[in-house]
Amino acid sequence: MTKSYSVNLIRTLIILFTLNSCSNLDVSSPSSSVFNLLLKNFSETGVVIGKETIESIPYASSLISFGGNAKSLIILESIMEDTNTWISSDKVRLIENNGRIIRTMGMPNDLYYIERPDLDFDFLLTKESLSYIAYYSFREPVLNNLKVEINSEVIGLETINILGKKRQLILIEESLYGPMINWSAKNKYWIDPITKYVWKSKQYLSPRLPHVQIEVTKKPAS
Amino acid sequence: MQKNKIFLLTFVFVFTNWINAAVYDYFPRKLEATSSNYGITGILNMPNARLMTEGSMKIGFSSSFPHEYTYISATPFQWLEASYKYTELKNLLYGPSSYSGNQSLKDKGFDLKIRLLRESYYLPDISIGWNDLAGTGKFSAEYITATKNIRDVDFTLGLGWGSLGKDKNINNPFKEFDQDFKNRETEFGEGGSFNYKSWFSGDKIALYSGLEYYWWKYGIILKLEYDTSNPDITYGGQPALDVDSRFNFGLIRPINENFTIGLSFERGNEFRFSFDIKSDYGQKPLVKKNDPPKNVIKLNKQQQKTLKGNNEIFYRSLNRGLREENILIQSADLSDSELKITIAQNRFRNYPRAIGRTARIASALTGEEVNKFIITPMNGDSEVYSVEFRKKDFDLVEQNRIGVKELYQKTKIYSSEPERYKENEFQPSVKFPEVFFDMSPSLRHQIGGPESFYLGQLWWKINTKIKFNRGLSLHSTLGLSIYDTFDEFANPSFSKIPKVRSDIQEYLSEGKNNIARLKLDYIWSPYKDIFVRVDVGYLEEMFGGVGGEIYYRPFESNFSSSIQIHKVKQRNFDQRFGFRDYEVNTGHVSLYYDFPRGIQSQLLLGKYLAGDVGATIDLSRRFNNGFTLGVFATKTDLSSKEFGEGSFDKGFYFSIPTDSFFTNFRQGDISFGLHPLTKDGGAILNHLNSLYSIYGDTNLKSVNRDWRSIND
């Protein structure tokens, strides 16, 4: 079972590799890295990632983009309780918990840990707005326990289209402010009103990184 | 208990600093020492002990009344910062209105700062500096200053002499060593000479101070200084100014990594606005490179077998593969066990990168029986050197199994015998004549003249090169005027020596549409390490003639030399086909030496265009990426009086590799050079294709410097 999973995973990574190559990101070159993914304007003129591609991959998948640049595909590598680990062709790992990225690995600057109250979206949707404090820790370079003031606000329903499929989702906005470094940002989460599943999000993971946008194209099996 | 408290406080202080050290990486803007009002790094009017990062260059402007500064500053070394500035004195006229109208006075100046001690945990940065060095003296000053950062505040304490010491609040400490330091010369001349006898002299000087608060959270630097330049006292022919406060303050805001703006309030009654554009060209390109080697797929056994014994197909495949990298085969020879390739290219500034890309493609196309590559790059149709390594070692580098240093140790690098490439089996056919053509808009100008600060021309420049044979080329540069303001020229030369350069106004105004250059040259290498050029025609805008150069570059030495001689005649002002009466034989013996850390030196000895005899010294710093900063000075047998303002010829230049602005590799530089004054003494021919420019950077030292790119 484990062997079959590994073989499938490798096969899928090869598909991702090919997709990205076509989208103008030469992952085979030594200079290629997630830094290119983040900072280079690779266009969407290559292969269009469509439903068929998603269906051909036997794993949960999401479209990811950094700083509004072209989208690339990530797939679910593992599930551990409520925590999902997503992996890109560059071997960047995003660890997500209930729609929130709580840790990254392999980025030029990594989010290491967020200490925050246990407030899930089920609870936040019942509050028009809510303020709380979180502490962010980063690596490359190291910064521990950066205090971030967060104000969460329910905005309302919006229609979101992911690969042609339209969904009515509730938008929650989180305003972040790190007073020590004067860091301001706004995270957005689009949540299914029934299942409370986060289908789409725009999240700021670090003051040194552009925002990351994630659209779930194939949801992990629950 | 008291001990514990002290320990705790110390621990908290140190620990807080440690925590903060990490925080600085997360602030929205990087804050670092910024320019003074006039370019050199400083507070506002007073310099501090900071310098820009090594390899940085900055262009800036600051405006207030009465002084407006336009400057260019650079840091060729981490311990040296230099700045060249134009100061507009809005409260003084350039000259009588019949001569220069209402134009305000412009003063040129050169500032220099040397760091004596680098800041450490306990000790401050300490620097010594000269303002308006070799200038007219209107702003001449010297200083010794210390700056220490304590918890986001840069504290500066300094001693100022000359225009920075007019507050005269302390005795000059140097008087204790020598009474000559007591008297400072107060005569202000035409400038251009180093009035070193006045340096650090004066009975009384000033102690000044200032602080700069780095407000990281908001990305702002706040500045406050005690100004001891006392402009309420006349100095250097400048009228006194109202001073309501000796404290100046201001704030600086970096808009991004390269652009900074500032606003300050000085003398208690005037605002000043400033901005500068800065980049550390020497350390990193403005644009990150994304030009990896082309992917090559190694031939399988069957394909190798097909190619084996069919050299023609192999050469064509190699030729095609290399063309993908813009590398042109000049010749190749495949034997049972080795492959020789001679290449030419004009894409990579750095030869090892071109060699590596050649080897990568050759390796993919050759079978296991080929175990050695000999790759010879050419420049100017002559081989520059040969590199010989085992194919297996190169493959190991590609596979990251050994490092490039190990490959270097296993590689033979040697100077090539000339025209060895002709012995190779494969000689691609080249159809002569080859014609190369490019055109672009360009600027020609004169800055700082009495008629107007800037007079210029937008000029359409058309370059053509017709290559008749290997080494034999006709070069032409034609110019077409689009727009100009040269009709305002009203400052003819009154030089007492042959006017070989000072008729610049006539050349610019009468030669708006011109043949800037039309010359035939032939370049070849008759013997190993020796290169020769002969040229004839309109060599440059002002002179035409015939001559040549011999350049000797022993490959393994950091030393090289050349001799060049030309018989030239002055061209007509309209720069068409006619000549003026003046003619001269000019020539130099040139000695070149590459010091460590990219320091390049040139010494030219010989006869200059005006017939004067003397020497030129040129010192430059070349960073690994090709960014170069340099200064030069020429002293000939002309007296200071014969030479005129400036006393002797001098200037500076810089060149930024063009590919700093692009994601892909390309050759070429954006160069800028400035002579503060266009004078006739110490003038040399403006050569195209000087042999040092073609072959100077092809010695073993350059291979060593660039070798890391072999796998890039």
mmCIF file of C-alpha atoms in Angstrom, chain B residues 243-248 265-270:
data_model
loop_
_atom_site.group_PDB
_atom_site.id
_atom_site.type_symbol
_atom_site.label_atom_id
_atom_site.label_comp_id
_atom_site.label_asym_id
_atom_site.label_seq_id
_atom_site.Cartn_x
_atom_site.Cartn_y
_atom_site.Cartn_z
ATOM 1 C CA VAL B 243 21.392 82.162 10.208
ATOM 2 C CA ASP B 244 18.572 81.829 12.735
ATOM 3 C CA SER B 245 19.730 78.518 14.125
ATOM 4 C CA ARG B 246 22.887 76.458 14.067
ATOM 5 C CA PHE B 247 20.768 73.320 14.326
ATOM 6 C CA ASN B 248 19.603 71.694 11.102
ATOM 7 C CA PHE B 265 15.182 72.597 7.466
ATOM 8 C CA GLU B 266 18.472 74.431 7.660
ATOM 9 C CA ARG B 267 19.812 77.587 9.278
ATOM 10 C CA GLY B 268 16.410 78.023 10.933
ATOM 11 C CA ASN B 269 14.962 79.630 7.816
ATOM 12 C CA GLU B 270 15.278 77.467 4.682
#
